[in-house]
Tab-separated table of C-alpha atoms in Angstrom:
chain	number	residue	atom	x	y	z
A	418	UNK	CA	125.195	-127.808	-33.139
A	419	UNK	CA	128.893	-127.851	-33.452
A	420	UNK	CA	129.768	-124.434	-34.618
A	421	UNK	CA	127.881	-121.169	-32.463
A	422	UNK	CA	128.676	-119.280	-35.291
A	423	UNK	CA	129.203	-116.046	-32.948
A	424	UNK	CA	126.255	-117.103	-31.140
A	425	UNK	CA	127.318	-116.735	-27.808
A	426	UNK	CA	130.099	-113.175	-28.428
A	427	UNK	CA	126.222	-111.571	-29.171
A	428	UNK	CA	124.744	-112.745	-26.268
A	429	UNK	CA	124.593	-109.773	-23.988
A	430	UNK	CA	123.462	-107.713	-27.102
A	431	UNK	CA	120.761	-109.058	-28.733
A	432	UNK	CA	117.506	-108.790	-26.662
A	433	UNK	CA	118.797	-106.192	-24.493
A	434	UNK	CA	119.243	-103.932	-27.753
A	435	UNK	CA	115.749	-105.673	-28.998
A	436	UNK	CA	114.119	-103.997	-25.686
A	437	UNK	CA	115.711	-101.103	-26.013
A	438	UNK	CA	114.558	-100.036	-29.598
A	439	UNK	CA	110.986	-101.234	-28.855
A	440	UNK	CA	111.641	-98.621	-26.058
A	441	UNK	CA	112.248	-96.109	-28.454
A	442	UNK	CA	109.343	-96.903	-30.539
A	443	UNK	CA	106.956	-96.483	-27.889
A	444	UNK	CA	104.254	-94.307	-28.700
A	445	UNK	CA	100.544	-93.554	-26.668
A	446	UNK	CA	99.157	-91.127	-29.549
A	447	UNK	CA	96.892	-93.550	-31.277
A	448	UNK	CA	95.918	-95.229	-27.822
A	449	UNK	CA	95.457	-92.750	-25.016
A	450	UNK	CA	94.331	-94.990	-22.694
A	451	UNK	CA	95.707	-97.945	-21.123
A	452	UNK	CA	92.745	-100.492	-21.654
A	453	UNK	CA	92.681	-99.265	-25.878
A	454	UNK	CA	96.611	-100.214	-25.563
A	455	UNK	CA	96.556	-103.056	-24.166
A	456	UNK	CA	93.816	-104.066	-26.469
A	457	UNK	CA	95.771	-103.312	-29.281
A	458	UNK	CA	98.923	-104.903	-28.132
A	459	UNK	CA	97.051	-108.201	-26.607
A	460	UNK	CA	96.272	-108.280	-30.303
A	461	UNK	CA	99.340	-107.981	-31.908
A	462	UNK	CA	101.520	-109.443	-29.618
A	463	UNK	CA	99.410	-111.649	-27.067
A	464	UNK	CA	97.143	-113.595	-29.353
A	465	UNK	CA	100.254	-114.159	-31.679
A	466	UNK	CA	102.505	-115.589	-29.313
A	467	UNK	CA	99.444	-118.409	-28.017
A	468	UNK	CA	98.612	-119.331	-31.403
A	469	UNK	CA	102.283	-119.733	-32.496
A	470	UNK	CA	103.441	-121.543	-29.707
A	471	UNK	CA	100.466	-123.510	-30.480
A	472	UNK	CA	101.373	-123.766	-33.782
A	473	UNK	CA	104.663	-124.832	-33.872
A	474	UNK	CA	103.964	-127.151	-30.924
A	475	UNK	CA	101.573	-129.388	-33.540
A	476	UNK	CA	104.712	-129.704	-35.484
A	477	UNK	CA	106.760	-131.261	-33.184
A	478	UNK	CA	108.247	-134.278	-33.888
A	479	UNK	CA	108.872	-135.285	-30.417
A	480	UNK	CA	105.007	-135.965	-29.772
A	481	UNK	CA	104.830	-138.139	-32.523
A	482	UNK	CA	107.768	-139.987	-32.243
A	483	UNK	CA	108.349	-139.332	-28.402
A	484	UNK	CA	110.946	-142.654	-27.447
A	485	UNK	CA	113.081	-141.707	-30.632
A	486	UNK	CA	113.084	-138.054	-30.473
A	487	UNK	CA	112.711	-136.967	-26.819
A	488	UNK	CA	116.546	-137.450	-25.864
A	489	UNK	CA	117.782	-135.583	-28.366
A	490	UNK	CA	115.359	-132.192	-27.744
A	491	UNK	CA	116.409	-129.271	-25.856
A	492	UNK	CA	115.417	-130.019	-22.018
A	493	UNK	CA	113.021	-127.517	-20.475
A	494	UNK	CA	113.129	-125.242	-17.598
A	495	UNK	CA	110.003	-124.318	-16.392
A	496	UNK	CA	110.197	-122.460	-13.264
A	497	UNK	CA	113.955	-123.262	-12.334
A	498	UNK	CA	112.020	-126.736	-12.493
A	499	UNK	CA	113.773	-129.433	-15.012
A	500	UNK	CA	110.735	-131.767	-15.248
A	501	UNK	CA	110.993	-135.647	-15.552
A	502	UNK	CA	108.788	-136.406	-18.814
A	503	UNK	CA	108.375	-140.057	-19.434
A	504	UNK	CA	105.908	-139.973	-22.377
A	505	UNK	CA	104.255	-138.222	-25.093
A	506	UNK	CA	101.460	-136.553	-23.424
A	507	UNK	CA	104.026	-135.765	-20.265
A	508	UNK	CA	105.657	-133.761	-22.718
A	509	UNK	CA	102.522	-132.289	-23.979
A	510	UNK	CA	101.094	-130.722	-21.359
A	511	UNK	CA	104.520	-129.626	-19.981
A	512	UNK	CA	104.822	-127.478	-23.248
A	513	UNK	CA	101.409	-126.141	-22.096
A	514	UNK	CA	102.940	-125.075	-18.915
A	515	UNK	CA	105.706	-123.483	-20.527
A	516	UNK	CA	103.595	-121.387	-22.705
A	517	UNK	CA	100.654	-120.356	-20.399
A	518	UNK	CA	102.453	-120.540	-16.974
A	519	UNK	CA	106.117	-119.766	-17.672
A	520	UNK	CA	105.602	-117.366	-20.959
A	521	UNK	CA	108.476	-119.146	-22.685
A	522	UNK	CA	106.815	-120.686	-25.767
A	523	UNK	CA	106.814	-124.410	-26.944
A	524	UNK	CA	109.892	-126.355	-27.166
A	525	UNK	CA	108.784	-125.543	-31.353
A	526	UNK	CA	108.982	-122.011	-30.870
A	527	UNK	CA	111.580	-121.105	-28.485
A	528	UNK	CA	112.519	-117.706	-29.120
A	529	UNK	CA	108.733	-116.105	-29.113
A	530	UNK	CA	109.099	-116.092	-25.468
A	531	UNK	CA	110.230	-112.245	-26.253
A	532	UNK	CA	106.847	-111.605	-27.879
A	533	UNK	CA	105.496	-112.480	-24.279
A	534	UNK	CA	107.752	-110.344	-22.705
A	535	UNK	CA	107.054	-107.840	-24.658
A	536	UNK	CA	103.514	-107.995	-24.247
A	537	UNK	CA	103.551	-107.544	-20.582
A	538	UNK	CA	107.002	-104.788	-20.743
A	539	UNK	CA	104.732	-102.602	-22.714
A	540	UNK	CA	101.823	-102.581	-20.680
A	541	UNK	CA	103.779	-101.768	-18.135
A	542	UNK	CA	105.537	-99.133	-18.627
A	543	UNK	CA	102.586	-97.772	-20.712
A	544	UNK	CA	101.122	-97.868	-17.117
A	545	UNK	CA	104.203	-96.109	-14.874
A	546	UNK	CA	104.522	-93.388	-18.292
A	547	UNK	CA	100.741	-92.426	-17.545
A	548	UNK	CA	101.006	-92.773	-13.402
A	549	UNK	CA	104.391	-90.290	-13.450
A	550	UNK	CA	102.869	-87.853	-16.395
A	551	UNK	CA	106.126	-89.321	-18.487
A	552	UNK	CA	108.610	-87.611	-16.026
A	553	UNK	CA	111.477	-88.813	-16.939
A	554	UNK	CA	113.250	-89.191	-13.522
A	555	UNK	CA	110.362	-91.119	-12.145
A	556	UNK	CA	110.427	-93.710	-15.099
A	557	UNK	CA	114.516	-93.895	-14.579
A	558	UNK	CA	114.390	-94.522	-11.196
A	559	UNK	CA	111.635	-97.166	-11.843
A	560	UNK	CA	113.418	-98.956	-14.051
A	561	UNK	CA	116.895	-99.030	-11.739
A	562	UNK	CA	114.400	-100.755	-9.477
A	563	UNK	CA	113.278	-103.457	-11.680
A	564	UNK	CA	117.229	-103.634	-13.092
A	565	UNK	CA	118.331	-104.293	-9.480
A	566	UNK	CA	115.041	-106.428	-8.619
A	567	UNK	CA	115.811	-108.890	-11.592
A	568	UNK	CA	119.720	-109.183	-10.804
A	569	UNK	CA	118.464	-109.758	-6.899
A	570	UNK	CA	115.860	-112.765	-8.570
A	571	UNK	CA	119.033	-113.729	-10.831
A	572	UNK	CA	121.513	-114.171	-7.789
A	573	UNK	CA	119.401	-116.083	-5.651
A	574	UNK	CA	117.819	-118.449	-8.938
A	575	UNK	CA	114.452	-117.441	-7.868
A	576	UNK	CA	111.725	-117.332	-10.844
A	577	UNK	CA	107.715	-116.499	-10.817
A	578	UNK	CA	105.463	-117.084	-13.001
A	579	UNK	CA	105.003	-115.578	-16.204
A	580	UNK	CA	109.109	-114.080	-16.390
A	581	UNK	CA	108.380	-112.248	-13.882
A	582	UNK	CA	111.955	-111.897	-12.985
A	583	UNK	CA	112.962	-111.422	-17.036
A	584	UNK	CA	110.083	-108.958	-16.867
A	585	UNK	CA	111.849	-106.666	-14.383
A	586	UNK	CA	115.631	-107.155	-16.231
A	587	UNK	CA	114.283	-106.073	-19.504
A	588	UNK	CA	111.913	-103.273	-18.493
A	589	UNK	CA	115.211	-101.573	-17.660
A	590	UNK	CA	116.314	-101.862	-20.795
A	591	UNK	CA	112.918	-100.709	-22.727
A	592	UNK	CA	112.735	-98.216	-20.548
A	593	UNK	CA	116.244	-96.387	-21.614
A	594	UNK	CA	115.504	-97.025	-25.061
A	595	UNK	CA	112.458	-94.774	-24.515
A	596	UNK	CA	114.598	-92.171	-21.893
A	597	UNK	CA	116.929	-92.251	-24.801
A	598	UNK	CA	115.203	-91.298	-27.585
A	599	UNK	CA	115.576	-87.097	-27.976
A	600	UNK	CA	119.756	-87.926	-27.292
A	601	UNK	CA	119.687	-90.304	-30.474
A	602	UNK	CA	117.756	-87.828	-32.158
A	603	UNK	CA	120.224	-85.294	-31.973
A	604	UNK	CA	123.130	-87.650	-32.135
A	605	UNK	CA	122.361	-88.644	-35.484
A	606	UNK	CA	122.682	-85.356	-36.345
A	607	UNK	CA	126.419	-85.654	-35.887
A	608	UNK	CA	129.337	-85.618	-38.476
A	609	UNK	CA	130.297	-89.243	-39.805
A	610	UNK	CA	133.779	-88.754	-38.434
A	611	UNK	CA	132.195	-88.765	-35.188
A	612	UNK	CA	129.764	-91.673	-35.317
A	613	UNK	CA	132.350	-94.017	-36.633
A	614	UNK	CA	134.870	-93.226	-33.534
A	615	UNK	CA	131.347	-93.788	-31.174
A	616	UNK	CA	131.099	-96.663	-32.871
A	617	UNK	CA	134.454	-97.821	-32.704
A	618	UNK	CA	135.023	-97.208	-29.270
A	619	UNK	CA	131.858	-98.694	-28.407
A	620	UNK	CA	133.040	-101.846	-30.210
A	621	UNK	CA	136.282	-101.897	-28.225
A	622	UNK	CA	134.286	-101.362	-25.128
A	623	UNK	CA	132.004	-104.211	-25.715
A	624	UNK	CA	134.990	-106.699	-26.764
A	625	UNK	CA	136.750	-105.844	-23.171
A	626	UNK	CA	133.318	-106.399	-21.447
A	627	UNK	CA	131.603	-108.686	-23.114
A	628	UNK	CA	132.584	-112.681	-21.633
A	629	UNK	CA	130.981	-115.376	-23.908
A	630	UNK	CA	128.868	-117.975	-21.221
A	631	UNK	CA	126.885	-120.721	-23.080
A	632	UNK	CA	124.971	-120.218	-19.858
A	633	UNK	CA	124.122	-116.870	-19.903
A	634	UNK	CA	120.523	-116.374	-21.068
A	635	UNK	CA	118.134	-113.404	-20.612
A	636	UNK	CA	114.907	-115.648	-21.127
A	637	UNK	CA	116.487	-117.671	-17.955
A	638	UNK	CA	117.202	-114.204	-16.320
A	639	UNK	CA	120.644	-116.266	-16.084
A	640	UNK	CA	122.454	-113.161	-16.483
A	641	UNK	CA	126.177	-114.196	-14.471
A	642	UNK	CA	127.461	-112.971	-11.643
A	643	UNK	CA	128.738	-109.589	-12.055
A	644	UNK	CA	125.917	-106.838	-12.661
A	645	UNK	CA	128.400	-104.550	-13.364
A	646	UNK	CA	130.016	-106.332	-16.896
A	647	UNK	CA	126.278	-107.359	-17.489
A	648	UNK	CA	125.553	-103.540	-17.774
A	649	UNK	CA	128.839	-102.181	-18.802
A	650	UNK	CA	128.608	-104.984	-22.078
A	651	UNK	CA	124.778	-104.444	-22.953
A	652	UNK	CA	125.493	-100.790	-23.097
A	653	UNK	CA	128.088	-100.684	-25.158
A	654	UNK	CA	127.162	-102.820	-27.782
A	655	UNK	CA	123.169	-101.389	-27.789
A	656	UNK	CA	125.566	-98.027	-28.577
A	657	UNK	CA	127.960	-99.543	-31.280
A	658	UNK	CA	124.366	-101.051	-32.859
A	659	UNK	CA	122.876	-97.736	-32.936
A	660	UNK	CA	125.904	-96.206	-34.642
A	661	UNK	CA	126.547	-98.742	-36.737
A	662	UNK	CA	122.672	-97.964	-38.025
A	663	UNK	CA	123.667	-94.535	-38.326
A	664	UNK	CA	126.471	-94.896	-39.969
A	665	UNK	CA	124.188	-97.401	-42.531
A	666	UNK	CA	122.077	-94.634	-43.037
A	667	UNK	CA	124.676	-91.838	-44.014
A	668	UNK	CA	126.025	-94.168	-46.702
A	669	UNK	CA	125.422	-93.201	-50.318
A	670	UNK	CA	122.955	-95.286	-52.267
A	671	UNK	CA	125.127	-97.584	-53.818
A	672	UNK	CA	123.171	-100.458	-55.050
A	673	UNK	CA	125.180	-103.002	-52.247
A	674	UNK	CA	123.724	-100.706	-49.764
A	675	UNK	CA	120.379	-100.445	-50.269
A	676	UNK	CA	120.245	-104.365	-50.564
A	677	UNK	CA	121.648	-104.585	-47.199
A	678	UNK	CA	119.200	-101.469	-46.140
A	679	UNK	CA	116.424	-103.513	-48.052
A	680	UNK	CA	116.826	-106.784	-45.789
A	681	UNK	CA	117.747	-104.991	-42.642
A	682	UNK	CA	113.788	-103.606	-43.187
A	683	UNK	CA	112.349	-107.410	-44.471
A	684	UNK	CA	114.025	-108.643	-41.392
A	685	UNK	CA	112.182	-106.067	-39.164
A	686	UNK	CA	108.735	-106.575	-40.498
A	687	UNK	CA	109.039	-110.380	-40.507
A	688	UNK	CA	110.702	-110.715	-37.647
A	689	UNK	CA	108.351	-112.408	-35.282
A	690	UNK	CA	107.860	-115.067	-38.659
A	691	UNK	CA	111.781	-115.556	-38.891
A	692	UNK	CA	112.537	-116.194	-35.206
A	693	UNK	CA	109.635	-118.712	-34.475
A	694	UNK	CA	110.676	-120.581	-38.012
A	695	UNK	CA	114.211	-120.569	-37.960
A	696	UNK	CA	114.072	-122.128	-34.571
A	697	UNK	CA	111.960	-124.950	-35.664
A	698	UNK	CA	114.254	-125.657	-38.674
A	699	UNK	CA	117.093	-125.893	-36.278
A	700	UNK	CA	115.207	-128.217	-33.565
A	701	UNK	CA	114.132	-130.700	-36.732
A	702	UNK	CA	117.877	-130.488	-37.585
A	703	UNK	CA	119.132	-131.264	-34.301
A	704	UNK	CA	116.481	-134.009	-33.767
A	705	UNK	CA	116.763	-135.476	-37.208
A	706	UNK	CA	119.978	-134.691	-38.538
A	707	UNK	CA	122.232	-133.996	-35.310
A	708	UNK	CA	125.001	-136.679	-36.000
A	709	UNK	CA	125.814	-135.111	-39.598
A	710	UNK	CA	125.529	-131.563	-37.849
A	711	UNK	CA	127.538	-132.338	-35.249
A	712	UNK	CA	130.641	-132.691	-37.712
A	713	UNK	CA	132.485	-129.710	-38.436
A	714	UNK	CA	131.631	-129.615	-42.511
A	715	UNK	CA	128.192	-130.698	-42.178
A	716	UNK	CA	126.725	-127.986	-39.535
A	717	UNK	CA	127.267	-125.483	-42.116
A	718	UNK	CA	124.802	-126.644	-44.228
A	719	UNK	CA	122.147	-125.971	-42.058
A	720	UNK	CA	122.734	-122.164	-42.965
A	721	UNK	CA	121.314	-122.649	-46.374
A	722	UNK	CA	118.796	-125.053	-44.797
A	723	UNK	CA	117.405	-122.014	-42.508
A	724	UNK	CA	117.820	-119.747	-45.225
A	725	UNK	CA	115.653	-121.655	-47.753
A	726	UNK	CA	113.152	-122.209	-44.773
A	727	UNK	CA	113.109	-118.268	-44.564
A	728	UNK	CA	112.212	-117.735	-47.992
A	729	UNK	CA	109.442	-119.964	-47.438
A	730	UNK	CA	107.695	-119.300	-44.611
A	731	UNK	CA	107.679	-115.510	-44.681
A	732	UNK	CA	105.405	-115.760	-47.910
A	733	UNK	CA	103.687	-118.738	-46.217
A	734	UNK	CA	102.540	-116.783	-43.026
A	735	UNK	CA	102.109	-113.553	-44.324
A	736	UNK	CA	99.510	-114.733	-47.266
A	737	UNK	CA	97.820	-118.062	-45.560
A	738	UNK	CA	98.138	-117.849	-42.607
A	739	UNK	CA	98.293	-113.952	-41.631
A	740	UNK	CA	95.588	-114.674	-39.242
A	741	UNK	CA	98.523	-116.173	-36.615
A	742	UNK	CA	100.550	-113.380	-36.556
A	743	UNK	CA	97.422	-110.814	-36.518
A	744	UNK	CA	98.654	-109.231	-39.888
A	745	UNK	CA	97.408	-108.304	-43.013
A	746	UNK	CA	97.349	-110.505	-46.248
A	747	UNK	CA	99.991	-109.612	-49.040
A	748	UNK	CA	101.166	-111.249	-51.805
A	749	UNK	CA	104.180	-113.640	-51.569
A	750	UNK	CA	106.401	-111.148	-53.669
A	751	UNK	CA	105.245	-107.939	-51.272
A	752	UNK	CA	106.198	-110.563	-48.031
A	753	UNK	CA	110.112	-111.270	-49.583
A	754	UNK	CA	110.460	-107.853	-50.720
A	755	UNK	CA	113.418	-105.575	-50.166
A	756	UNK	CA	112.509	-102.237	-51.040
């Protein structure tokens, strides 16, 4: 596309902050065990991710009109591997690889590959909570390993299969979230003078940390080359996020604000739905539509494309075909609402 759109200034944000409030959501009370947990999460999160990937692969267009639409798809990495794909079915079973090998997803699907990862970060720290009795030093010093282990992987491009190496990166972060948790409790607790300067100099801290890289990419575990502003910039914007969210929630119920409250929580429920669709809207665009896009007028139309796409496949998934995303069937009106 031609415009980012602030793409790339949120890079070193957005899935470590997505790890690190699943980390504070973590919760063993209504599974005690690991094998009831990980039957529970292989259900909500495993099983999902196949039969999406699966799902969005179908719909494709490169497999149906390979010699057209091949050159203009995203290339894959598989492994630290760039395959050469000549044809249809090349490109076929690659995707296979890419979702059952390299837990990325289809081409289709992209961004589920965190649905993976999150799959296998939450069984295991599920499994170093129960082997340390949930001492707290014990999981931090576990997940400083796997922080250093994936930069180690990162410098020296080496990748396993399954994320392995992404695996280890993120734990670190899901693991804080979860370390974190009492502090937030009690720093919500604050006066709103004070969250707004935590959140302001967080803000400040993450502009003079944060360095845009189109090639920066956790899913790669291409993280760049200094740990130090990789940590220093996740940080402080996971902090100005979770004070910007408190801040949210001390606001008086203006109408404005409970809208914005209202589709900060439609966005959470659906999220899974809105990541694996918006992505696919996007790819068609690019594939289809990528000379128009590629001007600087014309790219912003896909917004309202994607947006329109939203408001139809959230209803679409969560009353026909719930069964994908291992959710319960609700009316179209209870999928888009806000309240």
């Amino acid at each position: 596309m031609h415009i980012q759109l602030g793409m790339l200034h949120g890079a070193a944000l957005r899935m470590s902050a997505f790890f690190f409030l699943s980390g504070m959501l973590f919760s063993n009370r209504r599974f005690s065990t690991w094998k009831s947990y990980a039957q529970h999460k292989t259900k909500v999160l495993l099983v999902p991710y196949i039969l999406l990937s699966l799902f969005f692969l179908a719909l494709d267009p490169v497999l149906y009109q390979f010699d057209a639409f091949f050159p203009l798809s995203p290339k894959m990495n598989i492994l630290g591997i760039y395959p050469d794909i000549q044809n249809a079915f090349q490109y076929l079973g690659w995707n296979l690889v890419k979702i059952f090998i390299a837990g990325k997803s289809s081409i289709g699907s992209g961004p589920l590959w965190f649905v993976f990862n999150l799959y296998a970060i939450s069984l295991l720290f599920f499994a170093i909570h129960q082997f340390t009795s949930g001492r707290k030093i014990f999981l931090f010093l576990f997940a400083l390993l796997c922080l250093g282990f994936g930069f180690f992987l990162n410098r020296f491009h080496l990748h396993f299969p399954f994320g392995f190496e992404r695996i280890c990166t993120t734990f670190f972060f899901f693991a804080l979230g979860n370390l974190c948790k009492n502090f937030l409790l009690r720093f919500e607790k604050q006066k709103l003078f004070v969250l707004l300067l935590a959140f302001f100099f967080a803000a400040i801290f993450y502009a003079i940390f944060e360095k845009p890289d189109p090639n920066f990419s956790i899913m790669n575990n291409d993280l760049g080359k200094n740990f130090g502003v990789f940590i220093l910039s996740s940080l402080s914007g996971i902090f100005a996020l979770l004070a910007l969210f408190l801040i949210l929630n001390r606001m008086p119920s203006w109408k404005i604000i409970l809208v914005f409250k209202g589709i900060l929580r439609n966005i959470s429920r659906n999220g899974m739905i809105i990541l694996a669709t918006h992505w696919w809207i996007l790819l068609v665009l690019r594939i289809v539509f990528k000379s128009e896009l590629d001007k600087p007028f014309w790219a912003w139309i896909s917004l309202p494309i994607v947006f329109l796409g939203m408001i139809f496949f959230i209803p679409l998934f969560r009353s026909k075909l719930n069964r994908l995303i291992a959710k319960e069937k609700i009316s179209w009106r209870e999928s888009l609402s806000i309240r």
